[in-house]
mmCIF file with all atom_site columns, C-alpha atoms in Angstrom:
data_model
loop_
_atom_site.group_PDB
_atom_site.id
_atom_site.type_symbol
_atom_site.label_atom_id
_atom_site.label_alt_id
_atom_site.label_comp_id
_atom_site.label_asym_id
_atom_site.label_entity_id
_atom_site.label_seq_id
_atom_site.pdbx_PDB_ins_code
_atom_site.Cartn_x
_atom_site.Cartn_y
_atom_site.Cartn_z
_atom_site.occupancy
_atom_site.B_iso_or_equiv
_atom_site.pdbx_formal_charge
_atom_site.auth_seq_id
_atom_site.auth_comp_id
_atom_site.auth_asym_id
_atom_site.auth_atom_id
_atom_site.pdbx_PDB_model_num
ATOM 1   C CA . MET A 1 1   ? 56.826 66.024 25.346 1.00 93.00 ? 1   MET A CA 1
ATOM 2   C CA . ARG A 1 2   ? 56.930 62.626 23.653 1.00 98.00 ? 2   ARG A CA 1
ATOM 3   C CA . THR A 1 3   ? 60.136 61.222 22.169 1.00 98.00 ? 3   THR A CA 1
ATOM 4   C CA . LEU A 1 4   ? 60.113 60.559 18.419 1.00 98.00 ? 4   LEU A CA 1
ATOM 5   C CA . ILE A 1 5   ? 62.401 57.631 17.547 1.00 98.00 ? 5   ILE A CA 1
ATOM 6   C CA . SER A 1 6   ? 63.396 56.838 13.982 1.00 98.00 ? 6   SER A CA 1
ATOM 7   C CA . THR A 1 7   ? 64.281 53.161 13.583 1.00 98.00 ? 7   THR A CA 1
ATOM 8   C CA . ALA A 1 8   ? 65.890 51.779 10.460 1.00 97.00 ? 8   ALA A CA 1
ATOM 9   C CA . PHE A 1 9   ? 67.862 48.994 8.874  1.00 97.00 ? 9   PHE A CA 1
ATOM 10  C CA . LEU A 1 10  ? 70.710 50.731 7.095  1.00 97.00 ? 10  LEU A CA 1
ATOM 11  C CA . SER A 1 11  ? 73.520 49.735 4.773  1.00 97.00 ? 11  SER A CA 1
ATOM 12  C CA . LEU A 1 12  ? 76.930 51.164 5.605  1.00 96.00 ? 12  LEU A CA 1
ATOM 13  C CA . ASP A 1 13  ? 76.451 53.719 2.813  1.00 96.00 ? 13  ASP A CA 1
ATOM 14  C CA . GLY A 1 14  ? 73.123 54.867 4.263  1.00 96.00 ? 14  GLY A CA 1
ATOM 15  C CA . VAL A 1 15  ? 70.598 53.018 2.069  1.00 96.00 ? 15  VAL A CA 1
ATOM 16  C CA . MET A 1 16  ? 67.380 51.981 3.803  1.00 96.00 ? 16  MET A CA 1
ATOM 17  C CA . GLU A 1 17  ? 65.305 50.952 0.789  1.00 93.00 ? 17  GLU A CA 1
ATOM 18  C CA . ALA A 1 18  ? 63.574 47.548 0.613  1.00 92.00 ? 18  ALA A CA 1
ATOM 19  C CA . PRO A 1 19  ? 65.328 45.758 3.492  1.00 93.00 ? 19  PRO A CA 1
ATOM 20  C CA . GLY A 1 20  ? 62.583 43.150 3.824  1.00 88.00 ? 20  GLY A CA 1
ATOM 21  C CA . GLY A 1 21  ? 62.093 42.188 0.194  1.00 85.00 ? 21  GLY A CA 1
ATOM 22  C CA . GLU A 1 22  ? 59.760 44.903 -1.081 1.00 84.00 ? 22  GLU A CA 1
ATOM 23  C CA . PRO A 1 23  ? 59.503 44.676 -4.894 1.00 84.00 ? 23  PRO A CA 1
ATOM 24  C CA . GLY A 1 24  ? 60.957 47.147 -7.354 1.00 86.00 ? 24  GLY A CA 1
ATOM 25  C CA . TYR A 1 25  ? 64.454 47.626 -5.948 1.00 87.00 ? 25  TYR A CA 1
ATOM 26  C CA . ARG A 1 26  ? 67.370 45.640 -7.321 1.00 89.00 ? 26  ARG A CA 1
ATOM 27  C CA . ASN A 1 27  ? 68.853 44.890 -3.878 1.00 92.00 ? 27  ASN A CA 1
ATOM 28  C CA . SER A 1 28  ? 65.491 44.069 -2.295 1.00 92.00 ? 28  SER A CA 1
ATOM 29  C CA . GLY A 1 29  ? 65.745 41.830 0.762  1.00 93.00 ? 29  GLY A CA 1
ATOM 30  C CA . TRP A 1 30  ? 69.352 42.735 1.536  1.00 95.00 ? 30  TRP A CA 1
ATOM 31  C CA . THR A 1 31  ? 68.917 42.298 5.294  1.00 94.00 ? 31  THR A CA 1
ATOM 32  C CA . PHE A 1 32  ? 68.274 38.569 5.064  1.00 92.00 ? 32  PHE A CA 1
ATOM 33  C CA . LYS A 1 33  ? 69.861 37.558 1.757  1.00 91.00 ? 33  LYS A CA 1
ATOM 34  C CA . ASP A 1 34  ? 73.311 38.978 2.253  1.00 84.00 ? 34  ASP A CA 1
ATOM 35  C CA . VAL A 1 35  ? 74.068 38.844 6.005  1.00 93.00 ? 35  VAL A CA 1
ATOM 36  C CA . GLU A 1 36  ? 74.004 35.817 8.315  1.00 94.00 ? 36  GLU A CA 1
ATOM 37  C CA . PHE A 1 37  ? 71.005 35.972 10.687 1.00 94.00 ? 37  PHE A CA 1
ATOM 38  C CA . LEU A 1 38  ? 71.852 36.334 14.381 1.00 96.00 ? 38  LEU A CA 1
ATOM 39  C CA . LEU A 1 39  ? 68.828 36.653 16.657 1.00 95.00 ? 39  LEU A CA 1
ATOM 40  C CA . ASP A 1 40  ? 70.713 38.724 19.261 1.00 96.00 ? 40  ASP A CA 1
ATOM 41  C CA . ALA A 1 41  ? 71.251 41.518 16.734 1.00 96.00 ? 41  ALA A CA 1
ATOM 42  C CA . TYR A 1 42  ? 67.499 42.085 16.513 1.00 95.00 ? 42  TYR A CA 1
ATOM 43  C CA . GLU A 1 43  ? 66.855 42.428 20.258 1.00 96.00 ? 43  GLU A CA 1
ATOM 44  C CA . ILE A 1 44  ? 66.234 46.146 19.817 1.00 96.00 ? 44  ILE A CA 1
ATOM 45  C CA . LYS A 1 45  ? 63.307 45.467 17.468 1.00 95.00 ? 45  LYS A CA 1
ATOM 46  C CA . GLY A 1 46  ? 61.397 43.615 20.210 1.00 94.00 ? 46  GLY A CA 1
ATOM 47  C CA . ARG A 1 47  ? 62.314 46.275 22.744 1.00 96.00 ? 47  ARG A CA 1
ATOM 48  C CA . GLU A 1 48  ? 60.970 48.983 20.442 1.00 96.00 ? 48  GLU A CA 1
ATOM 49  C CA . GLN A 1 49  ? 57.556 47.325 20.382 1.00 94.00 ? 49  GLN A CA 1
ATOM 50  C CA . GLN A 1 50  ? 57.525 47.064 24.181 1.00 95.00 ? 50  GLN A CA 1
ATOM 51  C CA . GLU A 1 51  ? 58.602 50.668 24.795 1.00 96.00 ? 51  GLU A CA 1
ATOM 52  C CA . ALA A 1 52  ? 56.754 52.518 22.028 1.00 97.00 ? 52  ALA A CA 1
ATOM 53  C CA . THR A 1 53  ? 53.235 53.797 22.623 1.00 97.00 ? 53  THR A CA 1
ATOM 54  C CA . ALA A 1 54  ? 52.471 54.856 19.034 1.00 98.00 ? 54  ALA A CA 1
ATOM 55  C CA . LEU A 1 55  ? 53.615 53.982 15.529 1.00 98.00 ? 55  LEU A CA 1
ATOM 56  C CA . LEU A 1 56  ? 54.298 56.681 12.913 1.00 98.00 ? 56  LEU A CA 1
ATOM 57  C CA . MET A 1 57  ? 54.878 56.161 9.198  1.00 97.00 ? 57  MET A CA 1
ATOM 58  C CA . GLY A 1 58  ? 54.487 57.815 5.830  1.00 97.00 ? 58  GLY A CA 1
ATOM 59  C CA . ARG A 1 59  ? 51.945 56.778 3.221  1.00 96.00 ? 59  ARG A CA 1
ATOM 60  C CA . VAL A 1 60  ? 54.285 54.544 1.199  1.00 93.00 ? 60  VAL A CA 1
ATOM 61  C CA . SER A 1 61  ? 55.380 52.598 4.287  1.00 93.00 ? 61  SER A CA 1
ATOM 62  C CA . TYR A 1 62  ? 51.788 52.363 5.508  1.00 96.00 ? 62  TYR A CA 1
ATOM 63  C CA . GLU A 1 63  ? 50.740 50.908 2.160  1.00 93.00 ? 63  GLU A CA 1
ATOM 64  C CA . ALA A 1 64  ? 53.593 48.356 2.388  1.00 90.00 ? 64  ALA A CA 1
ATOM 65  C CA . PHE A 1 65  ? 53.103 47.406 6.070  1.00 92.00 ? 65  PHE A CA 1
ATOM 66  C CA . SER A 1 66  ? 49.307 47.500 6.517  1.00 95.00 ? 66  SER A CA 1
ATOM 67  C CA . PRO A 1 67  ? 48.481 44.469 4.347  1.00 93.00 ? 67  PRO A CA 1
ATOM 68  C CA . VAL A 1 68  ? 51.111 42.337 6.139  1.00 92.00 ? 68  VAL A CA 1
ATOM 69  C CA . TRP A 1 69  ? 51.959 43.492 9.674  1.00 93.00 ? 69  TRP A CA 1
ATOM 70  C CA . PRO A 1 70  ? 48.482 43.155 11.265 1.00 94.00 ? 70  PRO A CA 1
ATOM 71  C CA . ASP A 1 71  ? 48.619 39.356 10.935 1.00 93.00 ? 71  ASP A CA 1
ATOM 72  C CA . MET A 1 72  ? 52.323 38.881 11.769 1.00 91.00 ? 72  MET A CA 1
ATOM 73  C CA . GLU A 1 73  ? 53.040 37.498 15.217 1.00 91.00 ? 73  GLU A CA 1
ATOM 74  C CA . GLU A 1 74  ? 56.381 39.341 15.233 1.00 89.00 ? 74  GLU A CA 1
ATOM 75  C CA . PHE A 1 75  ? 54.517 42.675 15.164 1.00 90.00 ? 75  PHE A CA 1
ATOM 76  C CA . ALA A 1 76  ? 51.627 41.841 17.508 1.00 91.00 ? 76  ALA A CA 1
ATOM 77  C CA . ASP A 1 77  ? 52.408 44.731 19.858 1.00 91.00 ? 77  ASP A CA 1
ATOM 78  C CA . TYR A 1 78  ? 52.056 47.227 17.010 1.00 93.00 ? 78  TYR A CA 1
ATOM 79  C CA . LYS A 1 79  ? 48.561 45.976 16.206 1.00 92.00 ? 79  LYS A CA 1
ATOM 80  C CA . VAL A 1 80  ? 47.113 47.320 19.445 1.00 93.00 ? 80  VAL A CA 1
ATOM 81  C CA . MET A 1 81  ? 48.914 50.670 19.625 1.00 95.00 ? 81  MET A CA 1
ATOM 82  C CA . PRO A 1 82  ? 47.678 53.844 17.914 1.00 97.00 ? 82  PRO A CA 1
ATOM 83  C CA . LYS A 1 83  ? 49.083 54.409 14.451 1.00 97.00 ? 83  LYS A CA 1
ATOM 84  C CA . TYR A 1 84  ? 49.648 57.730 12.688 1.00 98.00 ? 84  TYR A CA 1
ATOM 85  C CA . VAL A 1 85  ? 50.192 58.054 8.946  1.00 98.00 ? 85  VAL A CA 1
ATOM 86  C CA . VAL A 1 86  ? 51.555 61.301 7.532  1.00 98.00 ? 86  VAL A CA 1
ATOM 87  C CA . SER A 1 87  ? 49.998 61.828 4.107  1.00 98.00 ? 87  SER A CA 1
ATOM 88  C CA . THR A 1 88  ? 48.371 64.547 2.067  1.00 97.00 ? 88  THR A CA 1
ATOM 89  C CA . THR A 1 89  ? 46.676 62.037 -0.253 1.00 97.00 ? 89  THR A CA 1
ATOM 90  C CA . LEU A 1 90  ? 45.519 59.090 1.886  1.00 97.00 ? 90  LEU A CA 1
ATOM 91  C CA . THR A 1 91  ? 41.833 59.001 2.838  1.00 97.00 ? 91  THR A CA 1
ATOM 92  C CA . GLU A 1 92  ? 39.977 57.216 5.623  1.00 96.00 ? 92  GLU A CA 1
ATOM 93  C CA . ASP A 1 93  ? 38.718 54.743 3.002  1.00 96.00 ? 93  ASP A CA 1
ATOM 94  C CA . ASP A 1 94  ? 42.344 53.760 2.272  1.00 96.00 ? 94  ASP A CA 1
ATOM 95  C CA . LEU A 1 95  ? 42.942 52.580 5.861  1.00 97.00 ? 95  LEU A CA 1
ATOM 96  C CA . VAL A 1 96  ? 42.806 48.870 6.696  1.00 96.00 ? 96  VAL A CA 1
ATOM 97  C CA . SER A 1 97  ? 40.207 47.802 9.252  1.00 95.00 ? 97  SER A CA 1
ATOM 98  C CA . ASN A 1 98  ? 42.198 45.055 11.009 1.00 95.00 ? 98  ASN A CA 1
ATOM 99  C CA . TRP A 1 99  ? 45.104 47.081 12.407 1.00 96.00 ? 99  TRP A CA 1
ATOM 100 C CA . GLY A 1 100 ? 43.529 49.100 15.186 1.00 93.00 ? 100 GLY A CA 1
ATOM 101 C CA . GLU A 1 101 ? 43.223 52.848 15.584 1.00 95.00 ? 101 GLU A CA 1
ATOM 102 C CA . THR A 1 102 ? 44.869 54.780 12.733 1.00 97.00 ? 102 THR A CA 1
ATOM 103 C CA . THR A 1 103 ? 44.907 58.568 12.346 1.00 98.00 ? 103 THR A CA 1
ATOM 104 C CA . ILE A 1 104 ? 45.972 60.448 9.237  1.00 98.00 ? 104 ILE A CA 1
ATOM 105 C CA . LEU A 1 105 ? 48.181 63.484 9.866  1.00 98.00 ? 105 LEU A CA 1
ATOM 106 C CA . ARG A 1 106 ? 48.350 66.033 7.053  1.00 98.00 ? 106 ARG A CA 1
ATOM 107 C CA . SER A 1 107 ? 51.461 68.020 7.979  1.00 98.00 ? 107 SER A CA 1
ATOM 108 C CA . LEU A 1 108 ? 54.659 68.211 9.994  1.00 98.00 ? 108 LEU A CA 1
ATOM 109 C CA . ASP A 1 109 ? 52.853 70.701 12.243 1.00 98.00 ? 109 ASP A CA 1
ATOM 110 C CA . GLU A 1 110 ? 50.432 67.911 13.163 1.00 98.00 ? 110 GLU A CA 1
ATOM 111 C CA . VAL A 1 111 ? 53.392 65.625 13.954 1.00 98.00 ? 111 VAL A CA 1
ATOM 112 C CA . ALA A 1 112 ? 54.854 68.382 16.155 1.00 98.00 ? 112 ALA A CA 1
ATOM 113 C CA . ALA A 1 113 ? 51.481 68.710 17.917 1.00 98.00 ? 113 ALA A CA 1
ATOM 114 C CA . LEU A 1 114 ? 51.359 64.928 18.456 1.00 98.00 ? 114 LEU A CA 1
ATOM 115 C CA . LYS A 1 115 ? 54.777 65.113 20.124 1.00 98.00 ? 115 LYS A CA 1
ATOM 116 C CA . GLU A 1 116 ? 53.338 67.677 22.566 1.00 98.00 ? 116 GLU A CA 1
ATOM 117 C CA . THR A 1 117 ? 50.650 65.268 23.807 1.00 97.00 ? 117 THR A CA 1
ATOM 118 C CA . GLU A 1 118 ? 50.868 63.050 26.868 1.00 95.00 ? 118 GLU A CA 1
ATOM 119 C CA . GLY A 1 119 ? 52.290 59.581 26.363 1.00 95.00 ? 119 GLY A CA 1
ATOM 120 C CA . GLY A 1 120 ? 55.399 57.568 25.723 1.00 97.00 ? 120 GLY A CA 1
ATOM 121 C CA . PRO A 1 121 ? 57.711 57.239 22.732 1.00 98.00 ? 121 PRO A CA 1
ATOM 122 C CA . ILE A 1 122 ? 56.509 57.340 19.142 1.00 98.00 ? 122 ILE A CA 1
ATOM 123 C CA . ILE A 1 123 ? 58.385 54.971 16.818 1.00 98.00 ? 123 ILE A CA 1
ATOM 124 C CA . LEU A 1 124 ? 58.897 55.846 13.139 1.00 98.00 ? 124 LEU A CA 1
ATOM 125 C CA . HIS A 1 125 ? 59.405 52.875 10.798 1.00 94.00 ? 125 HIS A CA 1
ATOM 126 C CA . GLY A 1 126 ? 60.624 53.043 7.205  1.00 88.00 ? 126 GLY A CA 1
ATOM 127 C CA . SER A 1 127 ? 59.390 56.199 5.486  1.00 93.00 ? 127 SER A CA 1
ATOM 128 C CA . ALA A 1 128 ? 62.476 57.701 3.818  1.00 95.00 ? 128 ALA A CA 1
ATOM 129 C CA . ALA A 1 129 ? 60.775 60.923 2.694  1.00 95.00 ? 129 ALA A CA 1
ATOM 130 C CA . LEU A 1 130 ? 59.118 61.397 6.090  1.00 97.00 ? 130 LEU A CA 1
ATOM 131 C CA . ASN A 1 131 ? 62.452 60.791 7.856  1.00 97.00 ? 131 ASN A CA 1
ATOM 132 C CA . HIS A 1 132 ? 64.041 63.491 5.700  1.00 97.00 ? 132 HIS A CA 1
ATOM 133 C CA . ALA A 1 133 ? 61.298 66.003 6.434  1.00 97.00 ? 133 ALA A CA 1
ATOM 134 C CA . LEU A 1 134 ? 61.142 65.268 10.180 1.00 98.00 ? 134 LEU A CA 1
ATOM 135 C CA . SER A 1 135 ? 64.929 65.394 10.572 1.00 96.00 ? 135 SER A CA 1
ATOM 136 C CA . ASP A 1 136 ? 65.196 68.635 8.614  1.00 96.00 ? 136 ASP A CA 1
ATOM 137 C CA . ALA A 1 137 ? 62.438 70.113 10.826 1.00 96.00 ? 137 ALA A CA 1
ATOM 138 C CA . GLY A 1 138 ? 64.237 69.035 14.005 1.00 96.00 ? 138 GLY A CA 1
ATOM 139 C CA . LEU A 1 139 ? 61.438 66.708 15.116 1.00 98.00 ? 139 LEU A CA 1
ATOM 140 C CA . ILE A 1 140 ? 63.403 63.443 15.521 1.00 98.00 ? 140 ILE A CA 1
ATOM 141 C CA . ASP A 1 141 ? 64.803 62.896 19.021 1.00 98.00 ? 141 ASP A CA 1
ATOM 142 C CA . ARG A 1 142 ? 66.533 59.526 18.704 1.00 98.00 ? 142 ARG A CA 1
ATOM 143 C CA . TYR A 1 143 ? 67.778 57.069 16.088 1.00 98.00 ? 143 TYR A CA 1
ATOM 144 C CA . HIS A 1 144 ? 67.794 53.280 16.452 1.00 98.00 ? 144 HIS A CA 1
ATOM 145 C CA . LEU A 1 145 ? 70.012 52.054 13.628 1.00 98.00 ? 145 LEU A CA 1
ATOM 146 C CA . LEU A 1 146 ? 70.947 48.512 12.685 1.00 98.00 ? 146 LEU A CA 1
ATOM 147 C CA . VAL A 1 147 ? 73.821 49.043 10.271 1.00 98.00 ? 147 VAL A CA 1
ATOM 148 C CA . PHE A 1 148 ? 74.576 46.165 7.904  1.00 97.00 ? 148 PHE A CA 1
ATOM 149 C CA . PRO A 1 149 ? 78.086 45.542 6.536  1.00 98.00 ? 149 PRO A CA 1
ATOM 150 C CA . LEU A 1 150 ? 77.001 46.172 2.961  1.00 97.00 ? 150 LEU A CA 1
ATOM 151 C CA . LEU A 1 151 ? 77.479 48.887 0.364  1.00 97.00 ? 151 LEU A CA 1
ATOM 152 C CA . LEU A 1 152 ? 74.334 49.025 -1.751 1.00 96.00 ? 152 LEU A CA 1
ATOM 153 C CA . GLY A 1 153 ? 75.109 52.083 -3.858 1.00 93.00 ? 153 GLY A CA 1
ATOM 154 C CA . ALA A 1 154 ? 71.833 53.438 -5.175 1.00 92.00 ? 154 ALA A CA 1
ATOM 155 C CA . GLY A 1 155 ? 68.642 53.515 -3.156 1.00 94.00 ? 155 GLY A CA 1
ATOM 156 C CA . LYS A 1 156 ? 66.613 55.640 -0.786 1.00 95.00 ? 156 LYS A CA 1
ATOM 157 C CA . ARG A 1 157 ? 68.691 56.910 2.088  1.00 96.00 ? 157 ARG A CA 1
ATOM 158 C CA . LEU A 1 158 ? 67.722 57.583 5.687  1.00 96.00 ? 158 LEU A CA 1
ATOM 159 C CA . PHE A 1 159 ? 69.221 61.054 5.851  1.00 95.00 ? 159 PHE A CA 1
ATOM 160 C CA . SER A 1 160 ? 68.383 63.913 3.503  1.00 93.00 ? 160 SER A CA 1
ATOM 161 C CA . ASP A 1 161 ? 70.997 65.723 1.469  1.00 92.00 ? 161 ASP A CA 1
ATOM 162 C CA . THR A 1 162 ? 69.624 69.123 2.496  1.00 92.00 ? 162 THR A CA 1
ATOM 163 C CA . ASP A 1 163 ? 72.367 71.695 3.081  1.00 91.00 ? 163 ASP A CA 1
ATOM 164 C CA . LYS A 1 164 ? 71.817 72.536 6.745  1.00 89.00 ? 164 LYS A CA 1
ATOM 165 C CA . ASP A 1 165 ? 73.691 73.260 9.933  1.00 90.00 ? 165 ASP A CA 1
ATOM 166 C CA . THR A 1 166 ? 75.536 70.396 11.592 1.00 92.00 ? 166 THR A CA 1
ATOM 167 C CA . GLN A 1 167 ? 73.271 68.139 13.640 1.00 92.00 ? 167 GLN A CA 1
ATOM 168 C CA . LYS A 1 168 ? 75.098 66.626 16.588 1.00 96.00 ? 168 LYS A CA 1
ATOM 169 C CA . LEU A 1 169 ? 74.259 63.152 17.848 1.00 98.00 ? 169 LEU A CA 1
ATOM 170 C CA . LYS A 1 170 ? 75.215 61.450 21.100 1.00 98.00 ? 170 LYS A CA 1
ATOM 171 C CA . LEU A 1 171 ? 75.887 57.703 20.998 1.00 98.00 ? 171 LEU A CA 1
ATOM 172 C CA . VAL A 1 172 ? 73.956 56.227 23.942 1.00 98.00 ? 172 VAL A CA 1
ATOM 173 C CA . GLU A 1 173 ? 74.023 52.512 23.107 1.00 98.00 ? 173 GLU A CA 1
ATOM 174 C CA . TYR A 1 174 ? 75.954 50.343 20.694 1.00 98.00 ? 174 TYR A CA 1
ATOM 175 C CA . GLU A 1 175 ? 76.906 46.774 20.016 1.00 98.00 ? 175 GLU A CA 1
ATOM 176 C CA . VAL A 1 176 ? 78.745 44.923 17.263 1.00 98.00 ? 176 VAL A CA 1
ATOM 177 C CA . TYR A 1 177 ? 77.739 41.387 16.345 1.00 98.00 ? 177 TYR A CA 1
ATOM 178 C CA . ALA A 1 178 ? 79.740 38.480 14.898 1.00 97.00 ? 178 ALA A CA 1
ATOM 179 C CA . ASN A 1 179 ? 78.019 38.867 11.506 1.00 97.00 ? 179 ASN A CA 1
ATOM 180 C CA . GLY A 1 180 ? 79.279 42.463 11.219 1.00 97.00 ? 180 GLY A CA 1
ATOM 181 C CA . LEU A 1 181 ? 75.944 44.056 12.086 1.00 97.00 ? 181 LEU A CA 1
ATOM 182 C CA . GLN A 1 182 ? 76.162 47.140 14.307 1.00 98.00 ? 182 GLN A CA 1
ATOM 183 C CA . LYS A 1 183 ? 73.499 48.505 16.637 1.00 98.00 ? 183 LYS A CA 1
ATOM 184 C CA . ASN A 1 184 ? 73.823 52.257 17.107 1.00 98.00 ? 184 ASN A CA 1
ATOM 185 C CA . VAL A 1 185 ? 71.401 54.271 19.239 1.00 98.00 ? 185 VAL A CA 1
ATOM 186 C CA . PHE A 1 186 ? 71.872 58.029 19.000 1.00 98.00 ? 186 PHE A CA 1
ATOM 187 C CA . ASP A 1 187 ? 70.133 60.848 20.834 1.00 98.00 ? 187 ASP A CA 1
ATOM 188 C CA . VAL A 1 188 ? 69.814 64.093 18.911 1.00 98.00 ? 188 VAL A CA 1
ATOM 189 C CA . VAL A 1 189 ? 71.676 66.851 20.779 1.00 97.00 ? 189 VAL A CA 1
ATOM 190 C CA . ARG A 1 190 ? 69.659 70.072 20.963 1.00 94.00 ? 190 ARG A CA 1
#
C-alpha cells in the first residue's frame, strides 16, 4: 500500500489559503511577505520531490499549479512524475500538455484504489476541499506541515470541521527555525 502524504504551508490558526500569492484572498502571499525567508526551513520541500513517486491534487489546485509549475526549476522533479487530479468536472481537454502524465480521478474510491497500487509515496499539495474529504475518509497517512508564526483569521483551512471521532497523530519529525517557522511531520495513527 502506498503512503499518502498531505503537505501544506499553514498559519498557526490552520489557514492554508493562498500561501504563494494566489489572487482573491486578502492575505495572499503570507509565506513570503510576512516571515523572514530561511532556506533551511524549506528543506522538506526538496525532500518531498525526491521521495514522492506521484503528485495528487484537486481541480482548483491543478488549475493554479499547471500553468506555472511545469516551467519552474524548483519543481522540476514533479514534471516527470505521474500526476492525479481528483475532479468530477475536469475533462481531458482541460489538462495541460507540458506537465507529463496526468490522470483524472473521479472519486475518493479511485484515490483509495490508487493507494493500493505498487509504488512509493503520493504527495498531496494544496487542495483544501480534497484534504478535508481524504482526511474524513481516513485516506491520509502522513502530514508534512510548515507552520508559520501568523494568525490569518479567515481563509481555507487544512482540516475539516466535520464532527468525527478523535484522530490521533504521532509526531515523527520536527524542527523550529530562527524565524519562528516550525516543521512538523505527523504519521496518522490507525
